[in-house]
Structure formats: C-alpha cells, structure tokens
Amino acid sequence: MIRPRGQRPRPPAPPAPGDVLAEARDLGVRLGTRAVLTGVDLTVRAGEVLALVGPNGAGKSTLLSALAGDVPPAEGTVSVHGRPATRWSAPELALRRAVLPQSPLLSFPFTVEEVVRMGRAPHAACPATTPADDDRAVAEAMAATEVTAFAARPFSALSGGERARVALARVLAQRTPLLLLDEPTAALDLRHQELVLRLCRSRARAGDAVVVVVHDLGLAAAYAHRVALLHAGGVAARGTPAEVFTERVLSEVYDQPVEVFPHPRSRALLITPRREL
C-alpha cells in the first residue's frame, strides 16, 4: 500500500470507558421536502452497544448516517469525538468511525481479502502504521467473521450472507473506536446472527462504541446495553432493554399487540407478537 506524504492525519487516542464518541442534539434531517428525523437527542458512549430499533420507515438508517457525518443536519448538531462532524476532514473522520451500510455493493471482481483490506485505506497516511499492522488487522478481522477460508474468492461469487460477513470484516479491519452498523444480521443465518452480535459486545468490552440497527428485538434485548426506539422520525423511548421493551410501549409503536416475558433459563427478554388462538 502506497503511503502518501504531506499532512498526515493521526488516529485518535483510545477512548476511556464512558467517553462520548458521537452525539446528536435536537437533530433534524430532511430528504428533499420530507422531514425524516425531528428533534432527536442521542449520546453514544465508549464501552457500550447501542441498538437502534423501530418500525420500517422510523428513521433508523438515516440517524445512523447522520451520526456517521454522511447526512447533513437540517436542524441541530451532530458531533463525533467531541467535534461537529462537519469540521472533520474525510481522512480524519475515517480514522474515528467505520460504517457498515445496509447493502454493500461492488461492481469490480475484488477478492474477499482485497475487500477486507479496503478497510485499512484510512491508515495509509498514518506514520505509525506499518504494512505488518495492516496484515494483522485484515487477518484478525477475517478470522473473527469466519471468512478466512474463502479469502481468495471473488466477492461477487459469494452468497448474500457471506457478503455481509465480508463487509463487516472490512469495517472491523478499519479499527476505529466508533462502529456504525446498519442491519448487519439481516442476511445471516441463526448462527452468524449470534456471531455478529457477540462481536459487537466484544468490541464494546475492548472500549469501542457500537451503534447497530436491528429489527430482531430479541437480539437487541440480549446484546445491547442501551436501546433507542424510533418512531415517526423521533425517539419514542431510550434506556436499557428492560426499560424500553415493555408490552405497552412496543404495542403502541409497532401498532401490533406484543408479549414480553423472561426466558425461563437465561432471564433474557423474549418478545413475540400476541396471537389469538
């Protein structure tokens, strides 16, 4: 990898537990003439997994993009690592947050390893990063997501679930303190859904902040430290899963009667639609 000269951005210092790595204050986002988010307040802290949940069209993906600095606010502010997102250059921002979009698309026949190695691009200008560091980050990310066995295969030849894991490996290889993941479990089987959420918890234990959009409320309840429940472009409830996932709140937001009860062994919350028998 060619390492350019000139002004070289530096990676941030490792955050301390509880440090605010991203924050939205009175955030409003418009797409065209439509208000997608209105009056959103949200804080993302190091050492936690924050799940964004809510019905289709609630604004989850837009909020994630705004926290990444990819969608400009129409009102309010978004800060990343204590500075307005708009004041970071693109290289500086890429060293501070990594983003997994819903549908990673590639039109060229890159191999799996080449796709994962793209996550190291922001580090190319960092004087302290060596090729050995890049190799180690790529190898560890592929091992964590269980894609090492097909490292030489074309990305385009993979199944949807395999592509999703390779895209996550690229994000992990970027090694930023803030991970923003949009529906990383959507295309995955049961085993790999659990794998991805365990990886989220592992990154949080290591001191990172992870924001993840999920539709499976059971997974959010089992793995998230905090939850933000979005509805109609605002935050309807925030707190721990036990605080947010109540039958009354979920039934109102999803317009569907639900039941919430503890698992008989683990005591984790189970959430299911209420069905008339």
CSV table of C-alpha atoms in Angstrom, one decimal:
chain,number,residue,atom,x,y,z
A,1,MET,CA,0.0,0.0,0.0
A,2,ILE,CA,1.5,3.4,-1.0
A,3,ARG,CA,1.7,5.8,1.9
A,4,PRO,CA,1.3,9.4,0.8
A,5,ARG,CA,3.4,12.2,2.1
A,6,GLY,CA,2.3,15.6,3.3
A,7,GLN,CA,-0.2,16.3,6.1
A,8,ARG,CA,-0.9,13.1,7.9
A,9,PRO,CA,-4.0,12.6,10.0
A,10,ARG,CA,-3.4,10.7,13.2
A,11,PRO,CA,-5.7,8.1,14.8
A,12,PRO,CA,-7.4,9.2,17.9
A,13,ALA,CA,-6.2,8.1,21.4
A,14,PRO,CA,-8.1,5.1,22.7
A,15,PRO,CA,-11.2,6.3,24.5
A,16,ALA,CA,-11.9,5.9,28.2
A,17,PRO,CA,-15.0,3.9,29.3
A,18,GLY,CA,-18.0,6.2,29.1
A,19,ASP,CA,-16.4,8.8,26.7
A,20,VAL,CA,-18.9,10.3,24.4
A,21,LEU,CA,-17.9,9.3,20.8
A,22,ALA,CA,-20.9,10.6,19.0
A,23,GLU,CA,-23.8,12.8,19.9
A,24,ALA,CA,-26.9,14.2,18.3
A,25,ARG,CA,-28.7,17.2,19.8
A,26,ASP,CA,-32.1,18.4,18.6
A,27,LEU,CA,-31.3,16.7,15.3
A,28,GLY,CA,-33.5,17.2,12.3
A,29,VAL,CA,-32.8,15.6,8.9
A,30,ARG,CA,-34.7,16.3,5.7
A,31,LEU,CA,-34.6,14.3,2.5
A,32,GLY,CA,-35.9,16.5,-0.2
A,33,THR,CA,-39.0,18.2,1.3
A,34,ARG,CA,-39.7,15.3,3.7
A,35,ALA,CA,-38.7,15.5,7.4
A,36,VAL,CA,-37.2,12.1,8.2
A,37,LEU,CA,-35.9,13.0,11.7
A,38,THR,CA,-37.1,15.6,14.1
A,39,GLY,CA,-35.8,16.7,17.5
A,40,VAL,CA,-33.6,13.6,18.1
A,41,ASP,CA,-31.2,13.6,21.1
A,42,LEU,CA,-28.8,10.7,21.4
A,43,THR,CA,-25.5,10.0,23.0
A,44,VAL,CA,-23.1,7.2,22.1
A,45,ARG,CA,-20.5,6.2,24.7
A,46,ALA,CA,-17.4,4.1,24.6
A,47,GLY,CA,-17.8,0.6,26.0
A,48,GLU,CA,-21.4,0.1,25.0
A,49,VAL,CA,-23.6,-1.4,22.3
A,50,LEU,CA,-26.5,0.9,21.4
A,51,ALA,CA,-29.2,-0.7,19.4
A,52,LEU,CA,-31.5,1.4,17.1
A,53,VAL,CA,-34.8,-0.3,16.8
A,54,GLY,CA,-38.2,0.6,15.4
A,55,PRO,CA,-40.7,0.0,12.6
A,56,ASN,CA,-39.9,0.3,9.0
A,57,GLY,CA,-39.5,4.0,8.0
A,58,ALA,CA,-38.9,5.2,11.5
A,59,GLY,CA,-35.6,6.8,10.6
A,60,LYS,CA,-33.1,4.3,11.9
A,61,SER,CA,-30.8,4.2,8.9
A,62,THR,CA,-31.0,8.0,8.5
A,63,LEU,CA,-30.0,8.5,12.1
A,64,LEU,CA,-27.0,6.1,11.6
A,65,SER,CA,-25.9,8.0,8.5
A,66,ALA,CA,-26.2,11.3,10.4
A,67,LEU,CA,-24.1,10.0,13.3
A,68,ALA,CA,-21.5,9.0,10.7
A,69,GLY,CA,-21.4,12.5,9.3
A,70,ASP,CA,-22.7,11.3,5.9
A,71,VAL,CA,-26.0,13.1,6.0
A,72,PRO,CA,-26.0,16.8,7.0
A,73,PRO,CA,-28.5,18.0,9.6
A,74,ALA,CA,-31.2,20.4,8.6
A,75,GLU,CA,-31.5,21.4,12.3
A,76,GLY,CA,-29.5,20.7,15.4
A,77,THR,CA,-26.0,19.3,15.6
A,78,VAL,CA,-24.1,16.0,15.3
A,79,SER,CA,-20.7,15.7,16.9
A,80,VAL,CA,-18.1,12.9,16.5
A,81,HIS,CA,-15.3,12.7,19.2
A,82,GLY,CA,-16.4,16.0,20.6
A,83,ARG,CA,-16.2,18.0,17.4
A,84,PRO,CA,-19.0,18.8,14.9
A,85,ALA,CA,-18.9,16.1,12.3
A,86,THR,CA,-18.7,18.7,9.5
A,87,ARG,CA,-15.4,20.0,11.0
A,88,TRP,CA,-13.5,16.7,10.5
A,89,SER,CA,-11.9,16.1,7.1
A,90,ALA,CA,-12.8,12.9,5.4
A,91,PRO,CA,-9.5,11.2,6.3
A,92,GLU,CA,-9.8,12.3,9.9
A,93,LEU,CA,-13.4,11.0,10.1
A,94,ALA,CA,-12.4,7.7,8.6
A,95,LEU,CA,-10.0,7.1,11.4
A,96,ARG,CA,-12.7,7.8,14.0
A,97,ARG,CA,-15.7,5.9,12.7
A,98,ALA,CA,-16.4,3.0,10.4
A,99,VAL,CA,-19.7,2.5,8.7
A,100,LEU,CA,-21.4,-0.7,7.5
A,101,PRO,CA,-24.2,0.2,5.1
A,102,GLN,CA,-27.3,-2.0,4.5
A,103,SER,CA,-26.3,-3.2,1.0
A,104,PRO,CA,-22.6,-3.1,0.3
A,105,LEU,CA,-22.2,-3.2,-3.5
A,106,LEU,CA,-19.1,-3.7,-5.5
A,107,SER,CA,-19.0,-3.7,-9.3
A,108,PHE,CA,-15.4,-5.0,-9.7
A,109,PRO,CA,-14.2,-8.6,-9.2
A,110,PHE,CA,-12.3,-7.9,-6.0
A,111,THR,CA,-11.3,-10.9,-3.8
A,112,VAL,CA,-12.6,-11.3,-0.3
A,113,GLU,CA,-9.2,-10.3,1.1
A,114,GLU,CA,-9.0,-7.3,-1.1
A,115,VAL,CA,-12.4,-6.1,0.1
A,116,VAL,CA,-11.4,-6.5,3.7
A,117,ARG,CA,-8.1,-4.7,3.1
A,118,MET,CA,-10.0,-1.7,1.8
A,119,GLY,CA,-10.8,-1.1,5.5
A,120,ARG,CA,-7.1,-0.2,6.0
A,121,ALA,CA,-7.1,2.6,3.5
A,122,PRO,CA,-7.6,5.4,6.1
A,123,HIS,CA,-4.4,4.3,7.8
A,124,ALA,CA,-2.3,4.6,4.7
A,125,ALA,CA,-1.2,8.1,5.6
A,126,CYS,CA,-0.6,7.4,9.3
A,127,PRO,CA,3.1,7.5,10.1
A,128,ALA,CA,2.9,4.9,12.9
A,129,THR,CA,1.1,2.3,10.8
A,130,THR,CA,3.2,-0.4,9.1
A,131,PRO,CA,2.3,-3.0,6.5
A,132,ALA,CA,2.5,-5.6,9.2
A,133,ASP,CA,-0.1,-3.7,11.1
A,134,ASP,CA,-2.4,-3.8,8.1
A,135,ASP,CA,-1.8,-7.5,7.5
A,136,ARG,CA,-2.6,-8.3,11.2
A,137,ALA,CA,-5.8,-6.2,11.2
A,138,VAL,CA,-7.0,-7.9,8.0
A,139,ALA,CA,-6.2,-11.4,9.2
A,140,GLU,CA,-7.9,-10.8,12.6
A,141,ALA,CA,-11.0,-9.3,11.0
A,142,MET,CA,-11.4,-12.2,8.6
A,143,ALA,CA,-10.9,-14.7,11.3
A,144,ALA,CA,-13.4,-13.0,13.6
A,145,THR,CA,-16.1,-13.1,10.9
A,146,GLU,CA,-15.2,-16.6,9.7
A,147,VAL,CA,-14.4,-15.6,6.1
A,148,THR,CA,-10.7,-16.7,6.0
A,149,ALA,CA,-11.5,-19.9,4.2
A,150,PHE,CA,-12.7,-18.1,1.1
A,151,ALA,CA,-10.2,-15.2,1.2
A,152,ALA,CA,-9.2,-15.7,-2.5
A,153,ARG,CA,-12.7,-16.0,-3.9
A,154,PRO,CA,-14.3,-13.1,-5.8
A,155,PHE,CA,-16.7,-11.0,-3.6
A,156,SER,CA,-19.3,-11.2,-6.4
A,157,ALA,CA,-19.4,-15.0,-6.2
A,158,LEU,CA,-20.4,-15.1,-2.6
A,159,SER,CA,-23.9,-15.7,-1.1
A,160,GLY,CA,-25.7,-12.8,0.5
A,161,GLY,CA,-24.8,-13.9,4.0
A,162,GLU,CA,-21.1,-14.4,3.1
A,163,ARG,CA,-21.0,-10.9,1.5
A,164,ALA,CA,-22.5,-9.5,4.7
A,165,ARG,CA,-19.8,-11.0,6.8
A,166,VAL,CA,-17.0,-9.8,4.5
A,167,ALA,CA,-18.4,-6.3,4.6
A,168,LEU,CA,-18.4,-6.5,8.4
A,169,ALA,CA,-14.8,-7.7,8.3
A,170,ARG,CA,-13.8,-4.6,6.3
A,171,VAL,CA,-15.4,-2.5,9.0
A,172,LEU,CA,-13.5,-4.3,11.8
A,173,ALA,CA,-10.2,-4.1,9.9
A,174,GLN,CA,-10.6,-0.3,9.8
A,175,ARG,CA,-10.1,-0.4,13.6
A,176,THR,CA,-11.9,2.8,14.6
A,177,PRO,CA,-13.3,3.4,18.1
A,178,LEU,CA,-16.8,4.0,16.7
A,179,LEU,CA,-18.6,1.3,14.7
A,180,LEU,CA,-21.9,2.2,13.0
A,181,LEU,CA,-23.6,-0.9,11.6
A,182,ASP,CA,-26.8,-0.9,9.6
A,183,GLU,CA,-28.7,-4.2,9.9
A,184,PRO,CA,-25.6,-6.4,10.0
A,185,THR,CA,-27.6,-9.5,10.8
A,186,ALA,CA,-30.3,-9.1,8.0
A,187,ALA,CA,-28.9,-11.7,5.6
A,188,LEU,CA,-27.4,-14.1,8.1
A,189,ASP,CA,-28.5,-17.5,9.5
A,190,LEU,CA,-29.1,-18.0,13.1
A,191,ARG,CA,-25.5,-19.0,14.0
A,192,HIS,CA,-24.0,-16.0,12.3
A,193,GLN,CA,-26.5,-13.6,13.7
A,194,GLU,CA,-25.3,-14.6,17.1
A,195,LEU,CA,-21.7,-14.4,15.9
A,196,VAL,CA,-22.1,-10.8,14.8
A,197,LEU,CA,-23.8,-9.6,18.0
A,198,ARG,CA,-21.1,-11.3,20.0
A,199,LEU,CA,-18.5,-9.4,18.0
A,200,CYS,CA,-20.4,-6.2,18.8
A,201,ARG,CA,-20.2,-7.0,22.5
A,202,SER,CA,-16.5,-7.9,22.2
A,203,ARG,CA,-15.7,-4.6,20.6
A,204,ALA,CA,-17.6,-2.8,23.4
A,205,ARG,CA,-15.7,-4.7,26.0
A,206,ALA,CA,-12.5,-3.6,24.3
A,207,GLY,CA,-13.6,0.0,24.7
A,208,ASP,CA,-15.2,0.8,21.4
A,209,ALA,CA,-18.7,2.2,20.9
A,210,VAL,CA,-21.0,0.2,18.7
A,211,VAL,CA,-24.3,1.5,17.2
A,212,VAL,CA,-26.3,-1.2,15.5
A,213,VAL,CA,-29.6,-1.1,13.6
A,214,VAL,CA,-31.5,-4.3,14.2
A,215,HIS,CA,-35.1,-5.5,13.6
A,216,ASP,CA,-34.9,-8.5,15.8
A,217,LEU,CA,-36.0,-7.2,19.2
A,218,GLY,CA,-34.9,-10.4,20.9
A,219,LEU,CA,-31.3,-9.9,19.7
A,220,ALA,CA,-31.4,-6.3,20.8
A,221,ALA,CA,-32.6,-7.3,24.2
A,222,ALA,CA,-29.9,-10.0,24.5
A,223,TYR,CA,-26.9,-8.0,23.4
A,224,ALA,CA,-27.5,-4.2,23.6
A,225,HIS,CA,-26.5,-2.2,26.7
A,226,ARG,CA,-28.9,0.5,25.7
A,227,VAL,CA,-31.7,0.8,23.2
A,228,ALA,CA,-33.2,3.8,21.3
A,229,LEU,CA,-36.7,3.0,20.0
A,230,LEU,CA,-37.5,5.2,17.0
A,231,HIS,CA,-41.0,6.0,15.8
A,232,ALA,CA,-42.1,8.5,13.1
A,233,GLY,CA,-38.7,10.3,13.0
A,234,GLY,CA,-38.3,10.7,16.7
A,235,VAL,CA,-37.0,8.8,19.7
A,236,ALA,CA,-40.1,7.2,21.4
A,237,ALA,CA,-38.1,5.7,24.2
A,238,ARG,CA,-34.5,5.2,25.3
A,239,GLY,CA,-32.8,3.2,28.1
A,240,THR,CA,-31.9,-0.3,28.9
A,241,PRO,CA,-33.8,-3.1,27.1
A,242,ALA,CA,-35.7,-3.8,30.2
A,243,GLU,CA,-36.7,-0.1,30.4
A,244,VAL,CA,-37.7,0.2,26.8
A,245,PHE,CA,-39.1,-3.2,25.8
A,246,THR,CA,-42.4,-3.1,27.7
A,247,GLU,CA,-45.6,-4.5,26.2
A,248,ARG,CA,-47.3,-1.1,26.3
A,249,VAL,CA,-44.6,0.8,24.5
A,250,LEU,CA,-43.9,-1.8,21.9
A,251,SER,CA,-47.5,-2.4,21.2
A,252,GLU,CA,-48.1,1.3,20.6
A,253,VAL,CA,-45.0,1.9,18.5
A,254,TYR,CA,-45.4,-1.2,16.3
A,255,ASP,CA,-49.2,-1.0,16.1
A,256,GLN,CA,-49.2,-4.7,17.0
A,257,PRO,CA,-50.0,-6.3,20.3
A,258,VAL,CA,-46.9,-8.0,21.7
A,259,GLU,CA,-46.0,-10.0,24.7
A,260,VAL,CA,-42.7,-9.6,26.7
A,261,PHE,CA,-41.6,-12.2,29.2
A,262,PRO,CA,-38.3,-13.5,30.6
A,263,HIS,CA,-36.6,-16.6,29.2
A,264,PRO,CA,-37.0,-19.4,31.8
A,265,ARG,CA,-33.3,-20.1,32.0
A,266,SER,CA,-31.3,-17.0,31.0
A,267,ARG,CA,-34.0,-14.5,32.0
A,268,ALA,CA,-33.3,-12.5,28.8
A,269,LEU,CA,-36.3,-10.8,27.4
A,270,LEU,CA,-38.4,-12.7,24.9
A,271,ILE,CA,-40.6,-10.6,22.6
A,272,THR,CA,-43.3,-12.1,20.4
A,273,PRO,CA,-46.5,-10.9,18.7
A,274,ARG,CA,-49.6,-11.7,20.7
A,275,ARG,CA,-51.7,-14.2,18.7
A,276,GLU,CA,-55.3,-15.1,19.3
A,277,LEU,CA,-55.6,-18.9,19.4
